[in-house]
Coordinates of C-alpha atoms and ligand atoms in Angstrom, one line a residue:
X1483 CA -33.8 0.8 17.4
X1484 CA -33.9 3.4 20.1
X1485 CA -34.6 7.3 18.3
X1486 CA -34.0 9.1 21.2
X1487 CA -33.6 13.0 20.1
X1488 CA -31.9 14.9 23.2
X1489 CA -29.5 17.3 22.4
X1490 CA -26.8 18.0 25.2
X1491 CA -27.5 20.6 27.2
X1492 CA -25.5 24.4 26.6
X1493 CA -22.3 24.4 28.7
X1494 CA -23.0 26.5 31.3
X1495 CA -21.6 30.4 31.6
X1496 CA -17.9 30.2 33.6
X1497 CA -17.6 26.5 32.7
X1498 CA -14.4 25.7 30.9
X1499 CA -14.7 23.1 28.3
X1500 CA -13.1 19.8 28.7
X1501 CA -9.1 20.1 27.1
X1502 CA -9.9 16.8 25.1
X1503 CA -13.0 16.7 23.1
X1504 CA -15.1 13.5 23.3
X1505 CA -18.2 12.6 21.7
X1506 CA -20.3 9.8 22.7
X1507 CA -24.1 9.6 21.1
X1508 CA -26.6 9.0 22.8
X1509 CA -29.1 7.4 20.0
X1510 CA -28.9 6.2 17.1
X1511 CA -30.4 8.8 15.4
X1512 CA -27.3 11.6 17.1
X1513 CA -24.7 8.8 16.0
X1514 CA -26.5 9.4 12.1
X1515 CA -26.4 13.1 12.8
X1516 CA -22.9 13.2 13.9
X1517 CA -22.0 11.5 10.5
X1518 CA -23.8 13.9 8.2
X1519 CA -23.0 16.9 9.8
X1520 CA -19.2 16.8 10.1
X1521 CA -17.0 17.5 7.0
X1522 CA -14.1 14.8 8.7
X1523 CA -16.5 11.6 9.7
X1524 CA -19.0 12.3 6.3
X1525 CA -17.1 9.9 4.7
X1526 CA -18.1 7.4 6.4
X1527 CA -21.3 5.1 6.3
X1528 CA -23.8 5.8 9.2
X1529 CA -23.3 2.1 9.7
X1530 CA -20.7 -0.1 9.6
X1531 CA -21.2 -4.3 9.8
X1532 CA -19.7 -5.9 13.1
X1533 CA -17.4 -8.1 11.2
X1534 CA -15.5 -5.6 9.4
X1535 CA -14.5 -4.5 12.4
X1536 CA -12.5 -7.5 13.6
X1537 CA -8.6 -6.7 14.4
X1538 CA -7.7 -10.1 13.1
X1539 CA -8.9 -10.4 9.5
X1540 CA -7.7 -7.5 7.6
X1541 CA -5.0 -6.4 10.6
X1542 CA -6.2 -2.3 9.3
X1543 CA -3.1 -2.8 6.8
X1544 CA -5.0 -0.3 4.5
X1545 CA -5.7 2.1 7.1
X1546 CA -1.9 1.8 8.2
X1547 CA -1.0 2.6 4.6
X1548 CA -3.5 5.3 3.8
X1549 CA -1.7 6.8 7.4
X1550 CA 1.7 6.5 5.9
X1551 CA 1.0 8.1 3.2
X1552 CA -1.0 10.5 4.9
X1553 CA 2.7 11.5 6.9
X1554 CA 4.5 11.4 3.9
X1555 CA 2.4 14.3 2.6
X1556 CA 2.8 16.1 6.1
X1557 CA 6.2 15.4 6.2
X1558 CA 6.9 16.5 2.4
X1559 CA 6.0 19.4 2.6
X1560 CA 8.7 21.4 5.0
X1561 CA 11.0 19.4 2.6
X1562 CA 9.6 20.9 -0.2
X1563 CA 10.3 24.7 1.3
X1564 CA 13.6 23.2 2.0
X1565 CA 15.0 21.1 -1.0
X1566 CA 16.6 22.1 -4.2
X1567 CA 16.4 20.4 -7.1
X1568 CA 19.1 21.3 -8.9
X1569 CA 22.4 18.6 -9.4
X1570 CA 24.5 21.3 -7.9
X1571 CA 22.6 22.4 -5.0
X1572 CA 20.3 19.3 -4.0
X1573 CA 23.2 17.7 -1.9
X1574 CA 23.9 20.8 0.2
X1575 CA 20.2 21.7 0.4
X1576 CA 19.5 17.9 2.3
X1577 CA 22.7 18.5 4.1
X1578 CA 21.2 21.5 5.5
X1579 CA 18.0 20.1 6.6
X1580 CA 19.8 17.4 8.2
X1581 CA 22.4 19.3 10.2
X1582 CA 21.5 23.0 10.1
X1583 CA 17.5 23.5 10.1
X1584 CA 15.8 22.8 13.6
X1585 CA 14.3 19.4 13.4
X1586 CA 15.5 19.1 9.9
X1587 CA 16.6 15.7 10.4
X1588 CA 13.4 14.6 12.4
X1589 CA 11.2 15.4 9.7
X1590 CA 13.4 13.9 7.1
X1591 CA 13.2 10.8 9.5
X1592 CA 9.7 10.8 9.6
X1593 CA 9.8 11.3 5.9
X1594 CA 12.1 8.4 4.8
X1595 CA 10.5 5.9 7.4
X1596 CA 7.3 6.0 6.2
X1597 CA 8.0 6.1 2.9
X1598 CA 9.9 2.7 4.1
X1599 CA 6.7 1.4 6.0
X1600 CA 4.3 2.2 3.0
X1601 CA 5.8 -0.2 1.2
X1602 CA 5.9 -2.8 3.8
X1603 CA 2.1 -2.2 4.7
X1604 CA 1.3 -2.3 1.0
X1605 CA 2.7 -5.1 0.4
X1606 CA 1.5 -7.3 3.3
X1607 CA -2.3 -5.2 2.8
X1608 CA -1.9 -7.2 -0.8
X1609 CA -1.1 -10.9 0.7
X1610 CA -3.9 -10.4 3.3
X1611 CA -6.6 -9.3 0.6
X1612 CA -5.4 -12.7 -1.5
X1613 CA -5.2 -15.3 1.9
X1614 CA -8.8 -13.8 2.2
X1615 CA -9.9 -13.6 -0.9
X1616 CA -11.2 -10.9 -0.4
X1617 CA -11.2 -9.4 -4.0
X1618 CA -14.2 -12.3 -5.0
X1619 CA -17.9 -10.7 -5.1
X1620 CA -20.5 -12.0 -2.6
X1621 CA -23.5 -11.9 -3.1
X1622 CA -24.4 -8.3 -3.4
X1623 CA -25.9 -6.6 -6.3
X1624 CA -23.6 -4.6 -8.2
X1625 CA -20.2 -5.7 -6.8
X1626 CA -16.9 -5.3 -8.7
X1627 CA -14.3 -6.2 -5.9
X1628 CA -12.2 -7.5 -8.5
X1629 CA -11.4 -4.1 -9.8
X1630 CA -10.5 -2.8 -6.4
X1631 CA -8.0 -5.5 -6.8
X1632 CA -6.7 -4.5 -10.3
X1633 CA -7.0 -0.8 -8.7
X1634 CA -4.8 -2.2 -5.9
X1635 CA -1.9 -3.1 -8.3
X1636 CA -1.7 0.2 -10.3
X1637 CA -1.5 1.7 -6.5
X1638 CA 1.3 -0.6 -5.2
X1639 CA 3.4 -0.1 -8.3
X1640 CA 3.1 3.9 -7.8
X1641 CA 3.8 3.1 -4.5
X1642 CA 6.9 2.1 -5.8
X1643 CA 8.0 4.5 -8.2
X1644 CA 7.1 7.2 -5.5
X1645 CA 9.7 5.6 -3.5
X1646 CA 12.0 5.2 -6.0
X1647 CA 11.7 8.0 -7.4
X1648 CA 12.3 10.1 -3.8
X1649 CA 15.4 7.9 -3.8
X1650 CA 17.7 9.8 -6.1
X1651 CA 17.0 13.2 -5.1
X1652 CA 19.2 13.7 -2.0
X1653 CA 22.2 13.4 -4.8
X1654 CA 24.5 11.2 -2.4
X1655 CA 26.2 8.1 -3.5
X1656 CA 23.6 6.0 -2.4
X1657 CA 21.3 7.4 -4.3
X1658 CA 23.1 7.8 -7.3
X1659 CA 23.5 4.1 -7.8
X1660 CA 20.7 3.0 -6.7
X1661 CA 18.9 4.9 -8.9
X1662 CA 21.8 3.8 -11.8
X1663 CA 21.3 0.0 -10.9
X1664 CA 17.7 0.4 -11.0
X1665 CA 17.1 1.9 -14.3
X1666 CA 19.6 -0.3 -15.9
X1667 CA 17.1 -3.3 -15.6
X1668 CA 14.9 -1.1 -18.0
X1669 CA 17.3 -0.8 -20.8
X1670 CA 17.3 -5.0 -21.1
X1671 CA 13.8 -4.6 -22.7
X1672 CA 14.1 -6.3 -26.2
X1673 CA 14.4 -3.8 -29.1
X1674 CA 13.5 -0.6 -27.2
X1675 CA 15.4 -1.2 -24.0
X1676 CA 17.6 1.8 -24.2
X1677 CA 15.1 3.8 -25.0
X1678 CA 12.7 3.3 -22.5
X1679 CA 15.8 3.8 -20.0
X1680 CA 16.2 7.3 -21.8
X1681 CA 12.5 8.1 -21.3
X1682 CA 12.8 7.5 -17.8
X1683 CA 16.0 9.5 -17.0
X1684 CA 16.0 12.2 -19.5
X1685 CA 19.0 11.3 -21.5
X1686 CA 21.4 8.9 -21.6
X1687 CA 23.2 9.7 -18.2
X1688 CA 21.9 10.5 -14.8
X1689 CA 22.1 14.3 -14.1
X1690 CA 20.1 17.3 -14.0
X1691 CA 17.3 15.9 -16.7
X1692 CA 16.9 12.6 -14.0
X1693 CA 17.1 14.9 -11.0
X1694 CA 14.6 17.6 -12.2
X1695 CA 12.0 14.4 -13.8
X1696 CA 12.1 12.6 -10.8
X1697 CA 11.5 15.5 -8.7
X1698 CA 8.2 16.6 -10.6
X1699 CA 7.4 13.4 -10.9
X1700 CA 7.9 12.5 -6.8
X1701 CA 6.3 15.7 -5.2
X1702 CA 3.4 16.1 -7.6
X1703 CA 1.9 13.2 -10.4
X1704 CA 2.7 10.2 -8.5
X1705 CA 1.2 11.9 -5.1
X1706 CA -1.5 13.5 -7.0
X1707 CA -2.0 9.8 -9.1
X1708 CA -2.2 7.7 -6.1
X1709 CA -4.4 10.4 -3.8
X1710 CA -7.0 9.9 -6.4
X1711 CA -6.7 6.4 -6.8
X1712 CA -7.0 5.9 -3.0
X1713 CA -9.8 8.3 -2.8
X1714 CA -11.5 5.9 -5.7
X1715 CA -10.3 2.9 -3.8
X1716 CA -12.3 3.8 -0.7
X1717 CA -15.6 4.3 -2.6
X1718 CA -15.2 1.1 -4.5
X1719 CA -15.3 -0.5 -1.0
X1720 CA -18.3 0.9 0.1
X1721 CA -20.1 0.5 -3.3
X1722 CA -19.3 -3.3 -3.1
X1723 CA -21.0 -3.4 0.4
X1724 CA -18.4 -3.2 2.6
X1725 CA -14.9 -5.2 3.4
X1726 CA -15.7 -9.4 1.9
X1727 CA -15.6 -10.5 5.5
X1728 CA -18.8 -8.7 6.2
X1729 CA -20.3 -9.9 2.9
X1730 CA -20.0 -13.5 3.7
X1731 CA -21.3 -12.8 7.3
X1732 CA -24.5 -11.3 6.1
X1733 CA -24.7 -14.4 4.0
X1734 CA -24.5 -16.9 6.3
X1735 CA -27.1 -14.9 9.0
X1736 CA -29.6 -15.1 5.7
X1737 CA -29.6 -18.4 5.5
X1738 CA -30.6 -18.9 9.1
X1739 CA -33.1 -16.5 8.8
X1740 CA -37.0 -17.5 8.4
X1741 CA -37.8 -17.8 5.0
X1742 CA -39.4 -14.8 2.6
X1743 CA -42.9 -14.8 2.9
X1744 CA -45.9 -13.9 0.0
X1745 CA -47.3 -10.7 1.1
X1746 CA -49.4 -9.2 -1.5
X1747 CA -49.4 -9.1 -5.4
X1748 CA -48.8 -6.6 -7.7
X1749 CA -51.5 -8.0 -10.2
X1750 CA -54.1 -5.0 -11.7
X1751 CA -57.7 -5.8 -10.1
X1752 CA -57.1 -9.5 -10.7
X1753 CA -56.5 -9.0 -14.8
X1754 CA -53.4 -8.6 -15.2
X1755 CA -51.2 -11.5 -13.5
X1756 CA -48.4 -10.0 -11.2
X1757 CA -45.1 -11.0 -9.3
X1758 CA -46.0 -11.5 -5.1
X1759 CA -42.8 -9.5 -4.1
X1760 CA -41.4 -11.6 -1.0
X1761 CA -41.1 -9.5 2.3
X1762 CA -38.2 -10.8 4.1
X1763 CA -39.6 -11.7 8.0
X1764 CA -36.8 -10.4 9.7
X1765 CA -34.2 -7.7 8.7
X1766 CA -30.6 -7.6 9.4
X1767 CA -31.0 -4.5 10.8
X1768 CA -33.0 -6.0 13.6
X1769 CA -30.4 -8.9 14.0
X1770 CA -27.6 -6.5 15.2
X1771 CA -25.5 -6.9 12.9
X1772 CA -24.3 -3.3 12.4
X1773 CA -22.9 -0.9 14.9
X1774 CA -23.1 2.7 14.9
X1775 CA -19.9 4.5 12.7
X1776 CA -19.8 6.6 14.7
X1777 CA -18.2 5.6 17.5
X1778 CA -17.4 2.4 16.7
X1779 CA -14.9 2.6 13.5
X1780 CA -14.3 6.2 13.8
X1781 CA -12.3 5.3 17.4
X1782 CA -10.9 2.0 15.7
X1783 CA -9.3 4.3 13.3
X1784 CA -8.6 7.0 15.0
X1785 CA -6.0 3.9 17.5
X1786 CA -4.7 2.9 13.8
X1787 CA -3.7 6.3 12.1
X1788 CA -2.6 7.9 15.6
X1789 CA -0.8 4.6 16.3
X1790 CA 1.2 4.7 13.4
X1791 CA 2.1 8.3 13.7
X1792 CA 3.6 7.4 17.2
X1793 CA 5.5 4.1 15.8
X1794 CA 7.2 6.1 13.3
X1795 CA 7.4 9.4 15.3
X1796 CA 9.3 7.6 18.0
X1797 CA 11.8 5.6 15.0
X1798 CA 12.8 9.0 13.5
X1799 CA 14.1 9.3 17.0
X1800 CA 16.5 6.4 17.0
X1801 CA 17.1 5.9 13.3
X1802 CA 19.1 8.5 11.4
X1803 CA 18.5 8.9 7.6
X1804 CA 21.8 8.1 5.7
X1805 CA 23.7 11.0 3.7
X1806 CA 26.8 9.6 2.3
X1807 CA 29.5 11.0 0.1
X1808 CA 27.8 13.6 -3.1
X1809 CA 27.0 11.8 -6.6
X1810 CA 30.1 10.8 -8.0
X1811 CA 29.5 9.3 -11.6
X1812 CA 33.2 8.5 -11.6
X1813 CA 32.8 6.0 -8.3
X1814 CA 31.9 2.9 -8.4
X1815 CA 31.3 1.5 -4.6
X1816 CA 31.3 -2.5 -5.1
X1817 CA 28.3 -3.9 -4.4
X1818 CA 26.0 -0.9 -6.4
X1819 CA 22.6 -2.1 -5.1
X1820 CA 18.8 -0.7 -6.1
X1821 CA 16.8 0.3 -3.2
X1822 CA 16.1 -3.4 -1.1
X1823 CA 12.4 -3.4 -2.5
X1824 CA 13.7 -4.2 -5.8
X1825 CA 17.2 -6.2 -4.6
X1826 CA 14.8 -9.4 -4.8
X1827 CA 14.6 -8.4 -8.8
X1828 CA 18.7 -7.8 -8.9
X1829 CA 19.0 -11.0 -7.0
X1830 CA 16.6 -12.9 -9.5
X1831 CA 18.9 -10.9 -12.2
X1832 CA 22.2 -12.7 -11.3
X1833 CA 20.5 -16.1 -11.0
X1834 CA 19.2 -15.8 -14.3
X1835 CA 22.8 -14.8 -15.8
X1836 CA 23.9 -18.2 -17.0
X1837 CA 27.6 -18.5 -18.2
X1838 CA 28.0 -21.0 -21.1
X1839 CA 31.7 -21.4 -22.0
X1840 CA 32.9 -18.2 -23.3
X1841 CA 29.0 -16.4 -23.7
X1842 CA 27.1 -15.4 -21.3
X1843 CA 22.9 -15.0 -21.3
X1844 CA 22.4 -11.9 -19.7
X1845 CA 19.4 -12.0 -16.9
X1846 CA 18.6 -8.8 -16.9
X1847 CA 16.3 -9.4 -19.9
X1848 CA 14.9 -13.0 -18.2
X1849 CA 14.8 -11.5 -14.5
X1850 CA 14.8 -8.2 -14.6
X1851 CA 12.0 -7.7 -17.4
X1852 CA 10.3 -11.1 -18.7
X1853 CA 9.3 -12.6 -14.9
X1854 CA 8.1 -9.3 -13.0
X1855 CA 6.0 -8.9 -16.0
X1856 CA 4.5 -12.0 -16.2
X1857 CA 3.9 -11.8 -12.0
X1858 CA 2.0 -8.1 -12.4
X1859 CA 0.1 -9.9 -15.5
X1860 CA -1.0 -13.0 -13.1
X1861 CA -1.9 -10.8 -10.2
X1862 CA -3.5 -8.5 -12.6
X1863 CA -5.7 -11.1 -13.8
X1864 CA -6.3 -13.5 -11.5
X1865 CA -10.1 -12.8 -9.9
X1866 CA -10.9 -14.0 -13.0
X1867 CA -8.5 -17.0 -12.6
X1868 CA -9.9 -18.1 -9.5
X1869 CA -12.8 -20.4 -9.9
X1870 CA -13.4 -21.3 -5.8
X1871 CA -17.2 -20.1 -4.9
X1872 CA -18.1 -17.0 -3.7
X1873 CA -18.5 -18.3 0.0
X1874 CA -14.5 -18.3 -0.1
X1875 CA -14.7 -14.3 -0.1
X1876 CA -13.4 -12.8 3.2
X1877 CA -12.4 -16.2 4.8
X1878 CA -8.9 -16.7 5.8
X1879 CA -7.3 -19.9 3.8
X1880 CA -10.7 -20.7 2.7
X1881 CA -10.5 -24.9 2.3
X1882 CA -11.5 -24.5 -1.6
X1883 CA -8.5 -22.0 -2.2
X1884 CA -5.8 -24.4 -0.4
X1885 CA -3.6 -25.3 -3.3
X1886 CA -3.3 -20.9 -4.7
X1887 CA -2.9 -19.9 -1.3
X1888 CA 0.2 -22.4 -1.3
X1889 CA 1.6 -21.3 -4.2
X1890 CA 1.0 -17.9 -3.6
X1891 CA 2.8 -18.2 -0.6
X1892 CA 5.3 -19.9 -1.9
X1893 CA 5.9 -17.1 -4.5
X1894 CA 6.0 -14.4 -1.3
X1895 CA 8.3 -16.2 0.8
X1896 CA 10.9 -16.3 -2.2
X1897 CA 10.4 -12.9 -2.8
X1898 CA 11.0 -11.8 0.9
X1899 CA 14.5 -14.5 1.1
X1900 CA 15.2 -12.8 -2.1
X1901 CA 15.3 -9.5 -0.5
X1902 CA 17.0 -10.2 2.6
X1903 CA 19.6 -12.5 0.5
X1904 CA 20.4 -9.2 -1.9
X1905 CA 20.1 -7.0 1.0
X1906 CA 22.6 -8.8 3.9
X1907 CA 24.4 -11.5 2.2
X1908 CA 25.8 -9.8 -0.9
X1909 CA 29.1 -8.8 -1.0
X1910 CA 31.5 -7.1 -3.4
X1911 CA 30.6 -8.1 -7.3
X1912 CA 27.2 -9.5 -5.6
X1913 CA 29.2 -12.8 -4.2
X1914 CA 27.4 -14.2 -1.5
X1915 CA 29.2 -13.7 2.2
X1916 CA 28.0 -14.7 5.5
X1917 CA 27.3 -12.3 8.0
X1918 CA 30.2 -13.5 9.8
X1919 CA 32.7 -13.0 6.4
X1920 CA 34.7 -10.2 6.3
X1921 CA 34.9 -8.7 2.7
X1922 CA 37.6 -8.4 0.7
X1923 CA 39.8 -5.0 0.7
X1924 CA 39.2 -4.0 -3.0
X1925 CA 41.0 -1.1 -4.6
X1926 CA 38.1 1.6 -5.5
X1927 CA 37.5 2.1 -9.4
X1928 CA 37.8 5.2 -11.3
Ligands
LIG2938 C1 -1.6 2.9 -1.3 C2 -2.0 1.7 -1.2 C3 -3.3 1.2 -0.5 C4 -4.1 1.8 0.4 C5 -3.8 3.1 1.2 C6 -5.3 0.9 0.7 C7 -6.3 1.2 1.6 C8 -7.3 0.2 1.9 C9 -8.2 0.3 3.0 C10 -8.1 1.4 4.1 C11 -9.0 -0.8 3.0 C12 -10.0 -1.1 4.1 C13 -9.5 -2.4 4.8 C14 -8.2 -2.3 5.5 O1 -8.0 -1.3 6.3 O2 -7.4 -3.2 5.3 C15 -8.7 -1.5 1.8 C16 -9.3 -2.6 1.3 C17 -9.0 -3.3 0.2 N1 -7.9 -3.1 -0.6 FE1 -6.6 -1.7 -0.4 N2 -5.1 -0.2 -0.2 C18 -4.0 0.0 -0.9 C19 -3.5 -0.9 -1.8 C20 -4.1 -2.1 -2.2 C21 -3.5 -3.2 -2.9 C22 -2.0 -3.2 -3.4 C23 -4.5 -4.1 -3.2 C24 -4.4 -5.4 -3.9 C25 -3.7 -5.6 -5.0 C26 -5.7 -3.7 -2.5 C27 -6.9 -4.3 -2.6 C28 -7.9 -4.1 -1.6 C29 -9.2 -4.8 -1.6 C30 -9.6 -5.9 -2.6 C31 -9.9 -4.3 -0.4 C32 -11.2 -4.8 0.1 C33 -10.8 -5.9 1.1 C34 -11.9 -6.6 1.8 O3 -13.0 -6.5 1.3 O4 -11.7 -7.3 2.8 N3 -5.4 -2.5 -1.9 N4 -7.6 -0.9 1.1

């Protein structure tokens, strides 16, 4: 390892510094510095393994999500100045930002597009970590990578509800009903059903209590919740040694290293009998296996968040956020659809709804309650259902997790046909129509 110590000369008197700043150390020992001494990059380890680097196995889904959300605080907060959450007002005040407020309805792009995105990201961050099995401990001392994973599920449900919960407020149709079909499923709960439903809105109708409760709930606890979480989330991964790629690396270079030798003993002048520590020939260190953080992942970062900010910067562009007709409890439109992260769940809803003769088995309790719960509870708990050896960690369709990559698979692809079923292909009373079928002119119910 080279310690060179120069520091960079004093820009000279008259000279203008260069518009962009750029850093590139020159040692080892300036790359450490650089890592130490700046509030942004201390976060970061003063060395980062070569693997975890790699584009292809973790695709920096995380890093795209912790940039989303990242935006959606930026974004949120000119809303916040803007909005009004009061049943009365909160139409007129989005209406505003959208048509009167200069780049009102830019930053409610940016805004609604990312909050899109996140959940996209989070969920495909989530399929990658299983197809890698990535949430299984290597050989490290002190890992726990299976409650990162367990961490990872309470985050993509709040991912949720955040979402969800930033649905209602611009008090439009849409939202309305979405926000009405969604927290219907709740009240199918056995026993308590209705209840719960009340908890969540604030009474038994949506209005004011709803609007104000998923207000506080959207612009401070589930932020606040999930900020913390991810800021846990983070230092889990570096406790644990890293991303499970790099774990199973170091593994393999071990094994082709020369074996530990016998050095000296710890034994007391011969009477005491000690343990001969062994001294390990080589060290990783030496092998090259780490690169400098600084600038290796700071700039791989830096190409992911600034990326992302451009992708959706440039969409808020093109793709208008939707403002239909004010909340109108007395309108029905035909189809009333939940948000389209949570259509697959209506769509399992109907297909659960079984009509016998005259009865009919409601599916709301089967679909809507009874199945999502026993998903969360198998993804919750399944590090500890999966018996394949730790060498499976960080490997993409590791051979010994074959048949629960299949299935899980499987369970993702019906989940995404699902979604695009309940979001494209259902009509008027949820029948199924083509894209090519015209629906049927239907009067509109008071
Ligand atoms: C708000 C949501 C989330 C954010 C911002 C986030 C962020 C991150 C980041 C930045 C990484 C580093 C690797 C990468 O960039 O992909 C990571 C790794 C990881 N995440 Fe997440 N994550 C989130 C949700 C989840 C979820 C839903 C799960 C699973 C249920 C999960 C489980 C893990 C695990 C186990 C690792 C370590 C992966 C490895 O060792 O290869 N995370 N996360």
């Amino acid at each position: 390892m080279s310690a060179k110590t120069e520091t960079p000369a004093p820009s000279a008197p008259g000279v203008h510094p260069k518009p962009f700043w750029s850093f590139r150390p020159r040692s080892d020992r300036e790359a450490g510095d650089a890592v130490v001494s700046n509030f942004l990059l201390h976060w970061f380890p003063a060395k980062t393994y070569k693997p975890s680097l790699d584009w292809g196995y973790s695709f920096w889904l995380g890093t795209a999500s912790a940039a989303l959300f990242f935006l959606l605080v930026l974004s949120g907060l000119p809303l916040l100045l803007l909005y009004v959450p009061s049943v009365e007002r909160a139409y007129g005040s989005v209406k505003d930002i959208e048509f009167v407020v200069t780049f009102g309805s830019w930053i409610r792009a940016v805004h609604r597009i990312s909050a899109h995105l996140m959940v996209a990201a989070v969920f495909l961050h989530l399929v990658r970590v299983f197809l890698t099995g990535a949430y299984k401990n290597g050989t490290g001392r002190g890992q726990r990578r299976e409650w990162n994973w367990v961490l990872g599920v309470v985050m993509i449900v709040l991912t949720l509800f955040l979402s969800f919960t930033g649905y209602l407020l611009p008090w439009d149709q849409l939202a309305y009903w979405a926000v009405t079909v969604g927290t219907n499923i709740a009240s199918s709960v056995p026993f308590v059903g209705p209840e719960v439903r009340e908890l969540l809105i604030g009474g038994r109708t949506i209005d004011q209590a709803t609007l104000i409760r998923f207000y506080v709930l959207h612009v401070i606890f589930l932020p606040a919740g999930l900020g913390a979480l991810l800021a846990y989330h983070m230092w889990r991964i570096r406790k644990d040694g890293g991303l499970a790629k790099a774990d199973r690396w170091t593994l393999s270079q071990e094994k082709t290293e020369a074996p530990a030798t016998r050095t000296k003993t710890y034994s007391l002048l011969g009477v005491a009998r000690g343990q001969a520590p062994a001294i390990r020939a080589v060290t990783l260190e030496a092998r090259d296996t780490t690169v400098n953080s600084v600038n290796d992942l700071v700039r791989r970062i830096a190409i992911v968040v600034l990326g992302t900010f451009a992708v959706v910067s440039i969409l808020a562009c093109f793709i208008p956020s939707p403002l239909e007709e004010p909340a109108n409890p007395m309108i029905t439109p035909n189809p009333a659809k939940a948000p389209w992260y949570f259509l697959w769940l209506q769509e399992i809803v109907t297909d659960t709804t079984l009509k016998i003769g005259s009865f009919t088995i409601n599916g709301a309790f089967l679909g809507g309650v009874i199945l999502p719960t026993i998903l969360l509870g198998l993804l919750l708990v399944w590090p500890w259902l999966d018996r394949s050896p730790a060498g499976a960690a960080g490997v993409w369709f590791h051979a010994s997790r074959k048949r629960q990559n299949l299935v899980f698979l499987l369970l993702v692809l019906v989940v995404l046909a699902f979604t695009i079923v309940g979001t494209f292909l259902r009509g008027p009373y949820w029948n199924f129509y083509w894209p090519w079928e015209a629906w049927p002119e239907l009067p509109t119910r008071i």
